Amino acid sequence: MKYLIIGGVAGGATAAARLRRNDESAGIILFEKGQYVSYANCGLPYYIGGTIPERDSLFLQTPESFAERFNIDVRVENEVTAIDGHGKTVTVRRADGSQYVESYDKLLLSPGATPVRPPLPGIDSEGIFTLRDVPDTDRIKNYLTHHRVRRAVVVGAGFIGLEMAENLHEAGAKVSIVEMANQVMAPIDYSMATLVHQHLRRKGVSLHLEQSVEKFTKRGSVIDVHFKSGQTIEADLVILSIGVRPATALAQAAGLKIGEAGGIWVDDYLQTSVADIYAVGDAIEFPHPLTGKPWLNYLANPANRQGRIVADNMVWGNQTKYEGAIGTSIAKVFDLTVASTGLAAKRLKQFGIPYRSSWTHSGSHAGYYPGALPLSLKITFDPESGKLYGAQSVGYDGVDKRIDQLALLIKNGGTVHDLTRLEHAYAPPFSSAKDPIAIAGYVAANIINGAMPAMTWREMQEADPATATILDVRTAEECIRGMIPGAINIPIEELRDRLAEIPADKAVYIYCAVGLRGYLATNILRANGYTQVRNLSGGYKTYSAAVAPAMSDANLFTKCV
Ligand SMILES: Cc1cc2nc3c(=O)[nH]c(=O)nc-3n(C[C@H](O)[C@H](O)[C@H](O)COP(=O)(O)OP(=O)(O)OC[C@H]3O[C@@H](n4cnc5c(N)ncnc54)[C@H](O)[C@@H]3O)c2cc1C
């Protein structure tokens, strides 16, 4: 059997090693158009920033080690330029321009994705980079070494853009981020992204949201970054991190089916529309397990898992199905960890799927044990069954383990009630007896069963104090730091004695710091005959972060009695 693989990094290299483990006698050739195989793309930003000091540690395998350990013929600087699916051959171009043809029994494509580089005037100027591979990394590192980079601009605030912002800051630059959307990190909802905005600003990063770049011009070594709004900012270095597109040109030219999301179409076994040609990684589209709609998922874990599955199917026949990915991802943004899995509220809205959201803010571990840090969690779920759709978390410690547990539940069709049944390893340095995700489950279950009529920060923002009493049940000291416009303050401890101050014929919208005291207050009012009572999910913490940019200091400090 002769296997050919196109692309030698995440998906391709994993599949190559697994193919060898599955079939000791097979001929395996891996073509890579670049100079390097099996390197850690995910580590590239950290090498640029200096956190990973040794360039060599980025390389997991070399062509030589692949040959020695796996008996795999790795051909770097060999680009596959054409595939003949009927004749079962590929055409390959060497670095010197010469070409040759290689035959196969089974072929795997793992060509990855290519960074988007819009045709903006000045985009090819010196000092403007994209980051995808090792040569890009070397170019950026080299530029940082030989130029005085005091101001860096990152265009595009996805995961890689934010990682680069942090690493350029580490390298000593004052960083500005330009983003067309009104938030960073597209996979998470606006209310969670605002927590990241606050952190970035605290770290001295300038955020230019809802701004798109129109052109770049050069003045000596300075790059002027011009926005469509007319604003211009100066940079010594620019990173374009606008997104990527699946590398489908080769597949398309070979007549392989391209799916509706723009990726290479594959079946459940990761086989393309042409027999004996398989595809994995960033280049493919696959149905989302929750929506059933094809989508592109540019992440390393799916690429690696697919590489393993596809190697089994190539050797033993199509037996192992790929179940799809729900986009579980995580990023370090300075001191923060930001993670998400499944479907955010904005995606559910797009797909017309009915949902509810719940925000909770907990400590990373027991509050009485030193060093507990805030951990915010938003979950989305079916309003009736409680089936979990998605989760997002922002915090400093323990975000990773919570999001992984949630991802497992979501992939297995779990509900908010399952969150309350999870068994957690607990000791004070690690968690609380009620873990943050258990709390999220209790709160969501209360929302579903009507024990806690909840409202969102958006509903609170639209609330009219003329028709509803907005009731802040925090302490007067907490109120000094900010209140919702039009709210009155009655601390929870005084509420039972001051009910006369709250009109019974109007709706009452309650809030506290994070939602717990608001829930207690909701119960007190309902037990005293108030029928239209709702509690703000996530409390003032969610609200103030979400509305902060639109809110002036003047109306932050309103009536506090
Ligand atoms: C800077 C950076 C940071 C990242 N960080 C994370 C992270 O923290 N977490 C995460 O989950 N994901 C991360 N990713 C994404 C992750 O690296 C990709 O999802 C993953 O590498 C995709 O694997 P792949 O095999 O599809 O493509 P790749 O790993 O990109 O490999 C494709 C290879 O195919 C080669 N190729 C293409 N066409 C041809 C051809 N015709 N002939 C020969 N060779 C060809 C390319 O040169 C390339 O080397 C990051 C990506 C980057 C760029």
Coordinates of C-alpha atoms and ligand atoms in Angstrom, one line a residue:
M1 CA 0.0 0.0 0.0
K2 CA 1.3 3.5 -0.9
Y3 CA 0.0 6.5 1.1
L4 CA 0.7 10.1 0.1
I5 CA 0.0 13.0 2.5
I6 CA -0.1 16.7 1.4
G7 CA 0.8 19.0 4.3
G8 CA 3.2 18.1 7.0
V9 CA 2.1 20.0 10.2
A10 CA -0.8 19.3 12.5
G11 CA -3.2 17.0 10.6
G12 CA -0.7 15.6 8.1
A13 CA 2.1 14.8 10.5
T14 CA -0.3 13.1 13.0
A15 CA -1.8 11.0 10.2
A16 CA 1.6 10.0 8.9
A17 CA 2.8 8.7 12.3
R18 CA -0.5 6.8 12.9
L19 CA -0.4 5.3 9.4
R20 CA 3.0 3.9 10.2
R21 CA 1.8 2.5 13.5
N22 CA -1.1 0.9 11.6
D23 CA 0.9 -0.5 8.7
E24 CA 4.6 -1.3 9.1
S25 CA 5.1 -2.3 5.5
A26 CA 3.3 0.6 3.8
G27 CA 5.1 3.2 1.7
I28 CA 4.4 6.7 3.2
I29 CA 5.4 9.9 1.5
L30 CA 4.7 13.3 3.2
F31 CA 4.9 16.4 0.9
E32 CA 5.3 19.8 2.6
K33 CA 5.7 22.9 0.5
G34 CA 7.4 24.8 3.3
Q35 CA 10.8 24.1 4.9
Y36 CA 9.5 22.6 8.1
V37 CA 7.2 19.8 9.2
S38 CA 5.5 19.0 12.5
Y39 CA 6.1 22.3 14.3
A40 CA 4.1 23.9 17.0
N41 CA 2.1 26.7 15.2
C42 CA 0.3 27.4 18.5
G43 CA 3.7 28.3 20.1
L44 CA 4.8 30.8 17.4
P45 CA 3.4 33.9 19.2
Y46 CA 5.2 32.9 22.4
Y47 CA 8.5 32.5 20.6
I48 CA 8.1 36.0 19.1
G49 CA 7.4 37.4 22.6
G50 CA 10.3 35.5 24.2
T51 CA 8.3 33.3 26.6
I52 CA 9.5 30.3 24.5
P53 CA 13.2 31.2 24.3
E54 CA 14.5 28.5 22.1
R55 CA 13.5 28.4 18.4
D56 CA 14.4 24.7 18.3
S57 CA 11.7 23.8 20.9
L58 CA 9.0 24.7 18.3
F59 CA 10.0 21.6 16.2
L60 CA 8.4 18.4 17.3
Q61 CA 9.8 16.3 14.5
T62 CA 12.2 16.9 11.6
P63 CA 12.3 15.1 8.2
E64 CA 15.3 13.2 9.5
S65 CA 13.6 12.1 12.8
F66 CA 10.5 11.1 10.8
A67 CA 12.6 8.9 8.6
E68 CA 14.5 7.4 11.5
R69 CA 11.7 6.7 13.8
F70 CA 8.8 6.1 11.4
N71 CA 10.4 5.2 8.1
I72 CA 8.4 8.0 6.4
D73 CA 9.7 9.7 3.3
V74 CA 9.3 13.4 4.2
R75 CA 9.8 15.8 1.3
V76 CA 10.0 19.4 2.3
E77 CA 9.9 22.2 -0.2
N78 CA 7.9 19.8 -2.4
E79 CA 4.6 21.4 -3.4
V80 CA 1.8 19.2 -4.8
T81 CA 0.4 21.2 -7.7
A82 CA -2.2 18.8 -9.1
I83 CA -4.1 15.7 -8.2
D84 CA -5.4 13.2 -10.8
G85 CA -8.1 11.3 -8.9
H86 CA -8.8 8.9 -11.7
G87 CA -5.2 8.1 -12.6
K88 CA -4.4 8.2 -8.8
T89 CA -1.3 10.4 -9.2
V90 CA -0.1 13.8 -7.9
T91 CA 2.2 16.2 -9.6
V92 CA 4.9 17.7 -7.4
R93 CA 7.0 20.8 -7.8
R94 CA 10.4 20.9 -6.1
A95 CA 12.0 24.2 -4.9
D96 CA 14.2 24.4 -8.0
G97 CA 11.0 24.4 -10.2
S98 CA 11.4 20.8 -11.5
Q99 CA 8.4 18.6 -11.4
Y100 CA 7.6 14.9 -11.0
V101 CA 4.6 12.6 -10.7
E102 CA 4.0 10.2 -7.8
S103 CA 1.3 7.5 -7.7
Y104 CA -0.8 6.6 -4.7
D105 CA -3.3 4.0 -3.4
K106 CA -4.7 6.4 -0.9
L107 CA -4.2 10.2 -0.6
L108 CA -4.7 12.5 2.3
L109 CA -5.0 16.3 2.1
S110 CA -4.1 18.4 5.1
P111 CA -3.2 21.7 3.5
G112 CA -4.4 23.9 6.3
A113 CA -5.6 27.5 5.8
T114 CA -4.2 30.7 4.4
P115 CA -4.3 34.1 6.2
V116 CA -6.6 36.7 4.7
R117 CA -4.7 39.6 3.2
P118 CA -7.2 42.1 1.7
P119 CA -6.0 44.1 -1.2
L120 CA -5.6 47.4 0.8
P121 CA -3.3 50.1 -0.5
G122 CA 0.1 49.9 1.2
I123 CA -0.5 46.4 2.6
D124 CA 2.7 45.1 1.2
S125 CA 4.8 47.7 2.9
E126 CA 7.8 46.7 4.9
G127 CA 6.9 46.1 8.6
I128 CA 3.4 44.6 7.9
F129 CA 3.1 40.9 8.6
T130 CA 0.8 37.9 8.8
L131 CA 1.6 35.0 11.1
R132 CA 0.9 31.4 10.0
D133 CA 4.2 29.5 9.9
V134 CA 7.9 29.4 10.9
P135 CA 9.1 31.7 8.1
D136 CA 6.5 34.4 9.1
T137 CA 7.7 34.0 12.7
D138 CA 11.3 34.4 11.7
R139 CA 10.5 37.5 9.7
I140 CA 8.6 39.1 12.6
K141 CA 11.3 38.2 15.1
N142 CA 14.0 39.5 12.8
Y143 CA 12.2 42.7 12.3
L144 CA 11.8 43.2 16.1
T145 CA 15.5 42.5 16.5
H146 CA 16.7 45.0 13.9
H147 CA 14.1 47.8 14.3
R148 CA 13.0 49.8 17.2
V149 CA 9.4 48.8 17.6
R150 CA 7.9 51.1 20.1
R151 CA 4.3 51.0 18.7
A152 CA 2.7 47.9 17.3
V153 CA -0.7 47.6 15.7
V154 CA -2.6 44.4 15.6
V155 CA -5.4 44.3 13.0
G156 CA -8.0 41.8 14.0
A157 CA -8.8 40.7 17.5
G158 CA -9.3 36.9 17.2
F159 CA -7.3 34.5 19.4
I160 CA -4.1 34.8 17.4
G161 CA -4.4 38.7 17.3
L162 CA -4.8 38.9 21.0
E163 CA -1.9 36.4 21.7
M164 CA 0.2 38.6 19.4
A165 CA -0.9 41.7 21.2
E166 CA 0.3 40.2 24.5
N167 CA 3.5 39.0 23.1
L168 CA 4.4 42.3 21.3
H169 CA 3.7 44.0 24.7
E170 CA 6.1 41.5 26.3
A171 CA 8.6 42.4 23.6
G172 CA 8.4 46.1 24.8
A173 CA 5.9 47.6 22.3
K174 CA 2.9 49.8 23.1
V175 CA 0.1 47.9 21.4
S176 CA -3.1 49.0 19.7
I177 CA -5.7 46.6 18.5
V178 CA -8.0 47.5 15.6
E179 CA -11.2 45.4 15.2
M180 CA -14.1 45.9 12.8
A181 CA -16.6 44.3 15.2
N182 CA -17.7 45.9 18.4
Q183 CA -15.9 43.2 20.5
V184 CA -12.8 41.1 20.6
M185 CA -12.9 37.3 20.2
A186 CA -15.8 36.5 17.9
P187 CA -16.7 33.1 19.4
I188 CA -17.8 34.7 22.7
D189 CA -20.7 37.0 23.4
Y190 CA -20.4 40.7 23.8
S191 CA -21.1 40.7 27.5
M192 CA -18.2 38.3 28.1
A193 CA -15.9 40.1 25.6
T194 CA -16.3 43.3 27.6
L195 CA -14.5 41.7 30.5
V196 CA -11.6 41.1 28.1
H197 CA -11.8 44.7 26.9
Q198 CA -11.5 46.0 30.5
H199 CA -8.4 43.8 31.0
L200 CA -6.7 44.9 27.8
R201 CA -7.3 48.5 28.7
R202 CA -5.9 48.0 32.2
K203 CA -2.8 46.5 30.6
G204 CA -2.3 49.6 28.5
V205 CA -3.5 48.2 25.2
S206 CA -5.5 50.7 23.0
L207 CA -8.6 49.2 21.6
H208 CA -10.1 50.6 18.4
L209 CA -13.4 48.7 18.1
E210 CA -15.8 49.2 15.2
Q211 CA -12.9 50.5 13.1
S212 CA -11.8 49.1 9.8
V213 CA -8.5 49.8 8.1
E214 CA -8.7 51.5 4.8
K215 CA -5.0 51.8 3.8
F216 CA -1.5 51.9 5.0
T217 CA 1.0 54.6 4.1
K218 CA 4.7 54.9 5.0
R219 CA 6.6 57.8 6.4
G220 CA 10.2 56.7 6.7
S221 CA 10.1 53.7 9.1
V222 CA 6.6 54.8 10.4
I223 CA 3.5 53.0 9.1
D224 CA 0.4 55.1 9.2
V225 CA -2.7 52.9 9.7
H226 CA -5.7 54.8 8.2
F227 CA -9.2 53.8 9.4
K228 CA -12.3 54.3 7.2
S229 CA -13.6 56.6 9.9
G230 CA -10.8 59.1 9.1
Q231 CA -8.7 58.3 12.2
T232 CA -5.0 57.4 11.7
I233 CA -2.7 55.7 14.1
E234 CA 1.1 55.3 13.9
A235 CA 2.9 52.0 14.0
D236 CA 6.5 50.7 13.8
L237 CA 5.1 47.2 13.1
V238 CA 1.7 45.9 12.0
I239 CA 0.4 42.3 12.4
L240 CA -2.6 41.4 10.2
S241 CA -4.7 38.8 12.0
I242 CA -7.9 39.2 10.1
G243 CA -8.7 35.6 9.7
V244 CA -7.9 32.6 7.5
R245 CA -9.5 30.8 4.6
P246 CA -9.4 27.0 4.0
A247 CA -6.7 26.1 1.4
T248 CA -9.0 24.5 -1.2
A249 CA -7.5 25.6 -4.5
L250 CA -5.7 22.2 -5.1
A251 CA -8.8 20.2 -4.1
Q252 CA -11.1 22.4 -6.2
A253 CA -8.8 22.1 -9.3
A254 CA -8.9 18.3 -8.8
G255 CA -12.7 18.3 -8.9
L256 CA -13.2 17.5 -5.3
K257 CA -16.5 18.8 -3.9
I258 CA -16.3 22.1 -2.0
G259 CA -19.0 22.4 0.6
E260 CA -21.4 25.3 1.3
A261 CA -19.1 26.8 4.0
G262 CA -16.2 26.9 1.6
G263 CA -14.2 24.0 2.9
I264 CA -13.4 20.7 1.3
W265 CA -16.5 18.5 1.7
V266 CA -15.9 15.2 3.5
D267 CA -18.2 12.4 4.7
D268 CA -18.4 11.0 8.2
Y269 CA -15.2 9.0 7.6
L270 CA -13.3 12.1 6.4
Q271 CA -13.3 10.8 2.8
T272 CA -13.7 13.5 0.1
S273 CA -16.2 13.2 -2.8
V274 CA -13.5 11.3 -4.7
A275 CA -12.7 7.7 -3.7
D276 CA -9.5 7.1 -1.9
I277 CA -8.9 10.8 -1.3
Y278 CA -9.3 11.9 2.3
A279 CA -9.0 15.3 3.9
V280 CA -8.6 16.7 7.4
G281 CA -7.8 19.9 9.4
D282 CA -8.4 23.6 8.7
A283 CA -9.2 22.9 5.0
I284 CA -12.3 20.8 5.6
E285 CA -15.8 21.7 6.6
F286 CA -17.9 19.4 8.7
P287 CA -21.4 19.5 10.2
H288 CA -21.6 21.1 13.6
P289 CA -22.9 18.5 16.1
L290 CA -25.4 21.0 17.6
T291 CA -26.7 22.8 14.5
G292 CA -26.1 20.1 11.9
K293 CA -24.9 22.9 9.6
P294 CA -21.4 22.6 8.0
W295 CA -18.8 24.9 9.5
L296 CA -15.1 25.6 9.5
N297 CA -13.2 25.1 12.7
Y298 CA -9.6 26.2 12.6
L299 CA -8.3 24.5 15.7
A300 CA -5.4 22.1 16.4
N301 CA -7.2 19.5 18.5
P302 CA -9.7 18.6 15.8
A303 CA -6.9 18.5 13.2
N304 CA -5.0 16.1 15.3
R305 CA -7.9 13.9 16.1
Q306 CA -9.0 13.8 12.5
G307 CA -5.5 12.8 11.5
R308 CA -5.6 9.8 13.8
I309 CA -9.1 8.8 12.6
V310 CA -8.4 9.2 9.0
A311 CA -5.2 7.1 9.2
D312 CA -7.3 4.2 10.7
N313 CA -9.9 4.6 7.9
M314 CA -7.2 4.7 5.2
V315 CA -5.6 1.5 6.5
W316 CA -8.6 -0.6 7.7
G317 CA -11.4 0.8 5.6
N318 CA -14.0 3.3 6.5
Q319 CA -14.9 2.2 10.0
T320 CA -14.3 5.1 12.4
K321 CA -16.7 8.1 12.1
Y322 CA -15.6 11.6 13.0
E323 CA -18.2 13.0 15.3
G324 CA -17.5 16.7 14.7
A325 CA -16.3 19.5 16.9
I326 CA -18.1 22.2 18.8
G327 CA -15.3 24.7 18.8
T328 CA -13.8 24.3 22.2
S329 CA -11.1 26.9 22.4
I330 CA -9.0 28.8 25.0
A331 CA -6.6 31.7 24.9
K332 CA -4.4 33.5 27.4
V333 CA -4.8 37.2 27.2
F334 CA -2.2 38.7 29.5
D335 CA -3.3 37.5 33.0
L336 CA -6.8 36.4 31.8
T337 CA -7.9 33.1 30.4
V338 CA -10.7 33.2 27.9
A339 CA -12.4 30.0 26.8
S340 CA -15.5 29.0 25.0
T341 CA -17.3 25.9 23.8
G342 CA -20.4 25.2 21.8
L343 CA -22.8 27.9 20.7
A344 CA -22.8 31.4 22.0
A345 CA -26.1 33.3 22.2
K346 CA -25.4 35.3 19.1
R347 CA -24.9 32.1 17.1
L348 CA -28.1 30.6 18.5
K349 CA -29.9 33.7 17.5
Q350 CA -28.5 33.4 14.0
F351 CA -29.7 29.9 13.7
G352 CA -33.1 30.7 15.1
I353 CA -32.7 28.2 18.0
P354 CA -34.7 29.2 21.1
Y355 CA -32.3 29.6 24.1
R356 CA -31.8 31.2 27.4
S357 CA -28.6 32.5 28.9
S358 CA -27.3 32.7 32.4
W359 CA -24.3 34.6 33.8
T360 CA -22.6 33.6 37.1
H361 CA -19.5 35.0 38.8
S362 CA -17.7 32.8 41.3
G363 CA -14.3 32.4 42.8
S364 CA -11.7 30.1 41.3
H365 CA -11.5 28.4 44.6
A366 CA -12.9 28.7 48.2
G367 CA -13.0 32.4 49.2
Y368 CA -11.4 31.8 52.6
Y369 CA -8.3 30.2 51.1
P370 CA -5.9 32.8 49.9
G371 CA -5.6 33.7 46.3
A372 CA -9.1 33.0 45.0
L373 CA -9.7 34.9 41.8
P374 CA -12.9 35.9 39.9
L375 CA -14.2 33.4 37.4
S376 CA -17.1 34.5 35.1
L377 CA -19.2 31.9 33.3
K378 CA -22.0 32.3 30.8
I379 CA -24.0 29.3 29.7
T380 CA -26.6 29.0 27.0
F381 CA -29.3 26.3 27.1
D382 CA -32.7 25.2 25.8
P383 CA -35.4 27.2 27.8
E384 CA -37.5 24.0 28.4
S385 CA -35.3 20.9 28.5
G386 CA -32.2 22.7 29.8
K387 CA -30.1 21.1 27.1
L388 CA -26.7 22.8 27.1
Y389 CA -25.7 24.7 24.0
G390 CA -22.6 26.6 24.9
A391 CA -20.4 28.0 27.6
Q392 CA -18.0 30.8 27.9
S393 CA -15.6 31.6 30.7
V394 CA -13.3 34.5 31.6
G395 CA -11.1 34.4 34.6
Y396 CA -7.6 34.0 36.0
D397 CA -7.4 30.5 37.3
G398 CA -9.3 27.3 36.6
V399 CA -11.1 28.4 33.5
D400 CA -9.6 25.6 31.5
K401 CA -10.9 22.7 33.6
R402 CA -14.4 24.2 33.8
I403 CA -14.7 24.7 30.0
D404 CA -13.4 21.2 29.4
Q405 CA -16.0 19.7 31.7
L406 CA -18.7 21.8 30.0
A407 CA -17.5 20.8 26.5
L408 CA -17.7 17.1 27.5
L409 CA -21.3 17.6 28.7
I410 CA -22.3 19.6 25.7
K411 CA -20.9 17.1 23.3
N412 CA -22.7 14.3 25.1
G413 CA -26.1 16.1 25.0
G414 CA -26.0 17.1 28.7
T415 CA -28.4 19.5 30.4
V416 CA -28.0 22.2 33.0
H417 CA -29.3 19.6 35.5
D418 CA -26.2 17.5 34.7
L419 CA -24.1 20.4 35.8
T420 CA -25.5 20.1 39.3
R421 CA -24.7 16.3 39.3
L422 CA -21.1 16.6 38.3
E423 CA -18.7 15.3 40.9
H424 CA -15.8 17.7 41.5
A425 CA -12.5 17.1 43.2
Y426 CA -12.6 19.6 46.0
A427 CA -10.1 21.0 48.5
P428 CA -9.9 24.8 49.3
P429 CA -6.9 25.5 47.1
F430 CA -8.6 24.1 44.0
S431 CA -12.3 24.8 44.1
S432 CA -15.3 25.3 46.4
A433 CA -17.6 22.6 47.7
K434 CA -20.0 24.1 45.2
D435 CA -18.0 24.5 42.1
P436 CA -18.6 27.4 39.7
I437 CA -20.1 25.1 37.1
A438 CA -22.4 23.6 39.7
I439 CA -23.5 27.1 40.6
A440 CA -24.1 27.8 36.9
G441 CA -26.3 24.7 36.8
Y442 CA -28.3 25.6 39.9
V443 CA -29.0 29.1 38.6
A444 CA -30.0 27.9 35.2
A445 CA -32.2 25.2 36.7
N446 CA -33.9 27.9 38.8
I447 CA -34.4 30.0 35.6
I448 CA -36.0 27.0 33.8
N449 CA -38.3 25.9 36.6
G450 CA -39.4 29.5 37.4
A451 CA -37.8 29.6 40.9
M452 CA -35.9 32.7 39.7
P453 CA -37.5 34.9 37.1
A454 CA -34.3 36.2 35.4
M455 CA -33.6 39.1 33.1
T456 CA -30.6 39.8 31.0
W457 CA -28.4 42.9 31.1
R458 CA -29.9 44.0 27.7
E459 CA -33.4 43.9 29.2
M460 CA -32.2 45.8 32.2
Q461 CA -30.6 48.4 29.9
E462 CA -33.9 48.9 28.2
A463 CA -35.9 49.1 31.5
D464 CA -37.8 52.3 32.1
P465 CA -37.7 53.5 35.7
A466 CA -41.1 55.1 35.1
T467 CA -42.8 51.8 34.6
A468 CA -40.6 49.5 36.8
T469 CA -38.8 49.9 40.1
I470 CA -35.2 49.2 39.6
L471 CA -34.0 47.9 42.9
D472 CA -30.4 47.6 44.0
V473 CA -30.0 45.4 47.0
R474 CA -26.3 45.8 47.5
T475 CA -24.8 47.8 50.4
A476 CA -24.6 51.6 50.2
E477 CA -20.8 51.3 50.0
E478 CA -21.0 49.1 46.9
C479 CA -23.4 51.6 45.4
I480 CA -20.9 54.4 45.6
R481 CA -18.9 52.6 42.9
G482 CA -21.8 52.8 40.5
M483 CA -25.5 52.0 40.0
I484 CA -27.9 51.3 37.2
P485 CA -29.5 54.6 36.1
G486 CA -32.8 55.2 37.9
A487 CA -32.2 52.5 40.5
I488 CA -33.1 52.9 44.2
N489 CA -30.9 51.2 46.8
I490 CA -32.4 49.1 49.6
P491 CA -29.7 46.7 51.0
I492 CA -31.0 43.1 51.2
E493 CA -30.7 43.1 55.0
E494 CA -33.2 46.0 55.3
L495 CA -35.6 44.8 52.6
R496 CA -38.2 43.1 54.8
D497 CA -38.6 46.3 56.8
R498 CA -38.7 48.7 53.9
L499 CA -41.2 47.0 51.6
A500 CA -43.5 50.0 51.8
E501 CA -41.0 51.9 49.7
I502 CA -41.5 49.6 46.7
P503 CA -44.8 50.1 44.8
A504 CA -46.6 46.8 44.5
D505 CA -48.4 47.7 41.3
K506 CA -45.3 48.1 39.2
A507 CA -42.7 45.6 38.0
V508 CA -39.6 45.3 40.1
Y509 CA -36.3 44.6 38.5
I510 CA -33.8 43.6 41.1
Y511 CA -30.0 43.4 41.0
C512 CA -27.1 42.9 43.3
A513 CA -23.4 42.4 42.6
V514 CA -23.5 39.1 40.8
G515 CA -27.1 37.8 41.2
L516 CA -27.2 35.8 44.5
R517 CA -28.6 38.6 46.8
G518 CA -30.9 39.5 44.0
Y519 CA -32.3 36.0 44.0
L520 CA -32.9 36.2 47.8
A521 CA -34.6 39.6 47.3
T522 CA -36.8 38.2 44.5
N523 CA -38.0 35.5 46.9
I524 CA -38.7 38.0 49.7
L525 CA -40.8 40.2 47.3
R526 CA -42.7 37.3 45.7
A527 CA -43.5 36.0 49.2
N528 CA -44.9 39.4 50.0
G529 CA -47.3 39.5 47.1
Y530 CA -45.2 41.2 44.4
T531 CA -46.0 39.4 41.2
Q532 CA -43.8 41.1 38.5
V533 CA -40.3 40.5 40.0
R534 CA -37.2 39.7 38.0
N535 CA -33.6 39.4 39.0
L536 CA -30.7 40.5 36.8
S537 CA -28.6 37.5 35.7
G538 CA -24.9 38.1 36.5
G539 CA -25.8 41.2 38.5
Y540 CA -24.1 44.6 38.3
K541 CA -20.8 42.9 37.3
T542 CA -22.2 41.7 34.0
Y543 CA -24.3 44.8 33.5
S544 CA -21.6 47.4 34.2
A545 CA -19.0 45.6 32.0
A546 CA -21.5 45.3 29.1
V547 CA -22.7 48.8 29.1
A548 CA -19.5 50.6 30.3
P549 CA -18.5 52.1 26.9
A550 CA -21.9 53.7 26.4
M551 CA -22.2 54.9 30.0
S552 CA -20.7 58.1 31.1
D553 CA -19.3 58.6 34.6
A554 CA -22.1 61.1 35.3
N555 CA -24.9 58.5 35.1
L556 CA -22.9 55.8 36.8
F557 CA -23.3 57.7 40.0
T558 CA -27.0 58.0 40.5
K559 CA -29.4 57.9 43.4
C560 CA -27.9 55.8 46.2
V561 CA -30.0 55.8 49.4
Ligands
LIG1 C1 0.0 31.4 15.2 C2 -1.0 30.4 15.4 C3 -1.4 30.0 16.6 C4 -2.3 29.0 16.8 N1 -2.7 28.7 18.1 C5 -3.6 27.7 18.2 C6 -4.0 27.3 19.6 O1 -3.5 27.9 20.6 N2 -5.0 26.4 19.7 C7 -5.5 25.8 18.6 O2 -6.4 24.9 18.8 N3 -5.2 26.1 17.3 C8 -4.3 27.1 17.1 N4 -3.9 27.4 15.9 C9 -4.5 26.7 14.7 C10 -3.9 25.4 14.4 O3 -2.5 25.5 14.3 C11 -4.5 24.8 13.2 O4 -5.8 24.6 13.4 C12 -3.8 23.5 12.7 O5 -2.4 23.7 12.6 C13 -4.5 23.0 11.5 O6 -3.8 21.8 11.0 P1 -3.7 21.5 9.5 O7 -3.0 20.3 9.3 O8 -5.1 21.6 8.9 O9 -2.9 22.7 8.8 P2 -1.4 23.2 9.1 O10 -1.0 22.8 10.5 O11 -1.4 24.7 8.8 O12 -0.6 22.5 8.0 C14 -0.8 22.6 6.7 C15 0.5 22.5 5.9 O13 0.2 22.1 4.6 C16 1.2 22.7 3.7 N5 0.7 22.7 2.4 C17 -0.4 23.4 1.9 N6 -0.6 23.1 0.6 C18 0.4 22.3 0.2 C19 0.7 21.7 -1.0 N7 0.0 21.9 -2.1 N8 1.8 20.8 -1.1 C20 2.5 20.6 0.1 N9 2.2 21.2 1.2 C21 1.2 22.0 1.3 C22 1.4 24.0 4.3 O14 2.6 24.6 4.0 C23 1.3 23.7 5.8 O15 2.6 23.6 6.4 C24 -2.9 28.4 15.7 C25 -2.5 28.7 14.4 C26 -1.5 29.7 14.2 C27 -1.1 30.0 12.9

